[in-house]
XYZ file of C-alpha atoms in Angstrom:
247
model
C 1.218 45.963 -29.327
C -1.007 47.961 -31.653
C -4.428 46.322 -31.987
C -5.417 45.904 -35.622
C -8.444 44.258 -37.128
C -7.786 40.760 -38.365
C -8.746 39.359 -41.744
C -8.648 36.134 -43.745
C -6.031 35.845 -46.471
C -7.592 32.466 -47.216
C -10.917 31.776 -45.524
C -11.570 28.178 -44.422
C -14.541 26.352 -45.932
C -15.907 23.128 -44.407
C -12.612 22.921 -42.575
C -13.163 19.710 -40.600
C -13.436 17.779 -43.867
C -10.203 19.185 -45.320
C -6.875 17.390 -45.433
C -3.629 19.306 -45.088
C -0.825 16.921 -45.982
C 2.487 18.223 -47.267
C 1.168 20.765 -49.728
C -2.408 21.946 -49.061
C -3.146 25.310 -47.476
C -6.758 25.651 -46.344
C -6.575 28.797 -44.234
C -4.423 31.817 -43.445
C -5.463 34.554 -41.029
C -3.582 37.796 -40.333
C -3.896 40.260 -37.488
C -1.123 42.810 -37.133
C 2.146 40.895 -37.443
C 0.603 37.585 -36.323
C -0.397 34.966 -38.891
C -2.318 31.727 -38.299
C -2.393 28.921 -40.883
C -3.137 25.223 -41.055
C -0.050 24.135 -43.039
C 3.305 25.368 -41.752
C 4.660 25.806 -45.275
C 2.552 28.979 -45.445
C 4.846 30.562 -42.841
C 7.325 31.147 -45.665
C 4.645 32.945 -47.688
C 3.915 35.171 -44.672
C 7.599 35.998 -44.105
C 8.016 36.942 -47.757
C 5.144 39.411 -47.578
C 5.769 40.829 -44.093
C 9.521 41.097 -43.608
C 12.129 43.514 -44.896
C 14.347 41.427 -47.149
C 17.481 43.320 -46.057
C 16.882 43.239 -42.296
C 19.002 41.012 -40.059
C 16.750 38.795 -37.936
C 16.980 35.934 -35.452
C 14.755 32.880 -35.714
C 12.899 30.971 -32.953
C 11.192 27.693 -33.919
C 8.766 26.075 -31.428
C 7.548 22.801 -32.918
C 7.296 19.048 -32.431
C 9.357 18.777 -35.633
C 12.456 20.696 -36.807
C 11.102 21.189 -40.387
C 14.618 21.118 -41.856
C 14.220 19.061 -45.004
C 16.185 19.931 -48.163
C 14.456 18.610 -51.239
C 13.648 21.357 -53.756
C 16.309 22.718 -56.131
C 16.918 26.396 -55.493
C 16.516 27.300 -59.161
C 12.861 26.224 -58.941
C 11.954 29.013 -56.523
C 14.826 31.536 -56.362
C 12.864 34.026 -58.473
C 10.873 34.984 -55.375
C 13.980 36.585 -53.892
C 13.328 39.676 -55.993
C 9.544 39.819 -55.452
C 8.288 42.733 -53.370
C 5.266 40.550 -52.585
C 3.842 37.267 -53.805
C 0.290 35.979 -54.200
C -0.619 32.870 -52.230
C -1.658 30.901 -55.308
C 1.636 31.762 -57.028
C 3.627 30.718 -53.980
C 1.838 27.397 -53.564
C 1.918 26.541 -57.252
C 5.691 26.930 -57.710
C 6.994 23.519 -58.726
C 9.800 21.511 -60.297
C 9.965 18.274 -62.256
C 11.535 15.090 -60.923
C 11.274 11.713 -62.663
C 8.427 13.012 -64.850
C 6.521 14.125 -61.748
C 5.621 17.760 -60.993
C 6.377 18.539 -57.340
C 5.506 21.674 -55.401
C 8.568 23.575 -54.212
C 7.394 24.217 -50.664
C 5.986 21.717 -48.192
C 5.537 21.516 -44.432
C 9.052 20.167 -43.876
C 11.331 22.162 -46.172
C 10.225 25.793 -45.994
C 12.798 26.943 -43.393
C 16.038 26.009 -45.136
C 14.700 26.961 -48.556
C 13.920 30.483 -47.350
C 17.256 30.525 -45.504
C 19.013 29.870 -48.803
C 17.471 33.059 -50.210
C 17.602 35.210 -47.063
C 20.362 34.000 -44.722
C 20.122 37.377 -42.972
C 16.762 36.302 -41.505
C 18.507 33.472 -39.658
C 21.520 35.177 -38.119
C 21.070 33.098 -34.964
C 18.446 30.409 -34.443
C 16.824 28.819 -31.427
C 14.886 25.547 -31.718
C 12.487 24.236 -29.067
C 11.882 20.703 -30.376
C 11.839 17.265 -28.725
C 15.017 16.244 -30.554
C 18.466 17.806 -30.557
C 18.951 19.802 -33.758
C 22.358 19.895 -35.423
C 22.414 21.544 -38.824
C 25.359 22.817 -40.821
C 23.346 25.623 -42.427
C 22.069 27.235 -39.236
C 23.743 28.509 -36.075
C 21.403 26.838 -33.597
C 20.935 27.020 -29.854
C 18.867 24.105 -28.608
C 16.272 25.409 -26.166
C 14.253 23.194 -23.837
C 12.360 26.044 -22.208
C 10.622 28.111 -24.889
C 9.024 30.315 -22.245
C 12.425 31.318 -20.869
C 13.533 32.688 -24.228
C 10.250 34.506 -24.807
C 10.669 36.129 -21.408
C 14.199 37.208 -22.300
C 13.346 38.892 -25.601
C 12.639 42.217 -23.903
C 16.176 42.092 -22.502
C 17.722 41.209 -25.860
C 18.164 37.592 -24.754
C 20.395 38.447 -21.833
C 22.299 35.418 -20.656
C 22.228 33.651 -24.022
C 25.879 34.114 -24.966
C 25.340 32.701 -28.454
C 23.124 35.681 -29.290
C 25.128 38.538 -27.808
C 26.515 39.815 -31.083
C 23.019 39.722 -32.589
C 21.152 41.011 -29.542
C 19.649 43.971 -31.378
C 18.115 41.860 -34.141
C 14.368 41.406 -34.163
C 12.899 37.882 -34.079
C 10.826 35.603 -36.270
C 8.716 33.529 -33.855
C 7.580 30.366 -35.654
C 5.147 28.144 -33.715
C 3.439 24.863 -34.506
C 0.603 23.893 -32.179
C 1.688 20.269 -32.465
C 4.378 21.272 -29.956
C 1.676 20.859 -27.306
C 0.844 17.331 -28.494
C 2.539 13.934 -28.132
C 3.248 11.625 -31.088
C 0.798 13.479 -33.351
C -2.155 12.355 -31.243
C -2.579 13.358 -27.613
C -2.426 16.836 -26.088
C 0.598 16.612 -23.828
C 0.767 20.139 -22.381
C -2.112 21.565 -20.394
C -4.128 24.713 -21.044
C -2.456 26.134 -17.940
C 0.917 25.755 -19.647
C -0.440 27.185 -22.907
C -1.838 30.155 -20.959
C 1.599 30.800 -19.435
C 3.256 30.454 -22.839
C 0.794 32.837 -24.530
C 1.117 35.333 -21.710
C 4.888 35.476 -22.196
C 4.475 35.879 -25.950
C 1.826 38.570 -25.587
C 3.988 40.492 -23.112
C 6.933 40.313 -25.492
C 4.721 41.645 -28.299
C 3.290 44.441 -26.160
C 6.390 45.559 -24.270
C 9.111 45.389 -26.889
C 9.765 45.918 -30.569
C 11.874 42.770 -30.787
C 9.359 40.566 -32.611
C 9.096 41.134 -36.356
C 6.511 38.418 -37.040
C 4.724 35.499 -35.376
C 3.622 32.569 -37.543
C 1.389 29.908 -35.956
C 0.514 26.604 -37.652
C -2.310 24.274 -36.604
C -0.973 21.116 -38.310
C -4.147 19.132 -37.506
C -2.749 15.846 -38.798
C 0.028 16.141 -36.206
C -2.423 16.865 -33.388
C -4.853 14.003 -33.826
C -7.155 15.868 -36.187
C -9.111 19.095 -36.492
C -11.315 18.392 -33.463
C -8.230 18.191 -31.255
C -6.421 21.270 -32.515
C -9.274 23.726 -33.148
C -9.987 24.293 -29.408
C -6.266 24.858 -28.808
C -6.031 27.264 -31.762
C -9.047 29.247 -30.561
C -7.623 29.362 -27.031
C -4.212 30.575 -28.221
C -5.848 33.256 -30.382
C -7.991 34.461 -27.488
C -4.983 34.569 -25.139
C -3.093 36.666 -27.699
C -6.028 39.057 -28.104
C -6.839 38.014 -31.671
C -10.244 37.942 -33.375
C -9.484 34.536 -34.908
C -11.977 31.732 -34.223
C -12.809 28.493 -36.057
């Protein structure tokens, strides 16, 4: 993995007093092909600016929640399909009208399927590590209990995962929410020892193969019991991945 200097796309200000909610984005950090944000909706913004729109990719979602809502009409955001890049403010401000109310197109629960509508080639095969079984008609999904096992297999083109054989040469979008390590939006469920093991597998996959196109990491503080709970985990994950990021 080539080491590049990181930088803030959106620098956090007085972060512990900020709310995230469905629509607010308070921070985005980029280092190489790794992005860190507070609101997971910003992952879509990062994909749009980092990925080749014609490349076939596989998708791996590691999250407490599946993030598979469908609630924005495609005509309200389909213009971004032809953008070579998009500014953050433009992305966040895209909206549509419903019952005389102006609603932002992207939120923390709908960004995956809305991007999949525009770029189905980025979701040729999908793996979800979530507490609940995921069954979705728009995605070809393998349900994955052990996220570390799949990360460890990426160097071998996911050997042993028969669902992915025909797409074994595709690179991967790795989409992580730190609330995966928490229980019921409150308590940290998985230990730092586990997180160390997880980050080590991810870092090895980044360093030893070219199979990862992008990594997007969301803090989702309101799903982790608040900023004070998730900031130490975010800083630890960044350090384990060799990033300059620190809150």
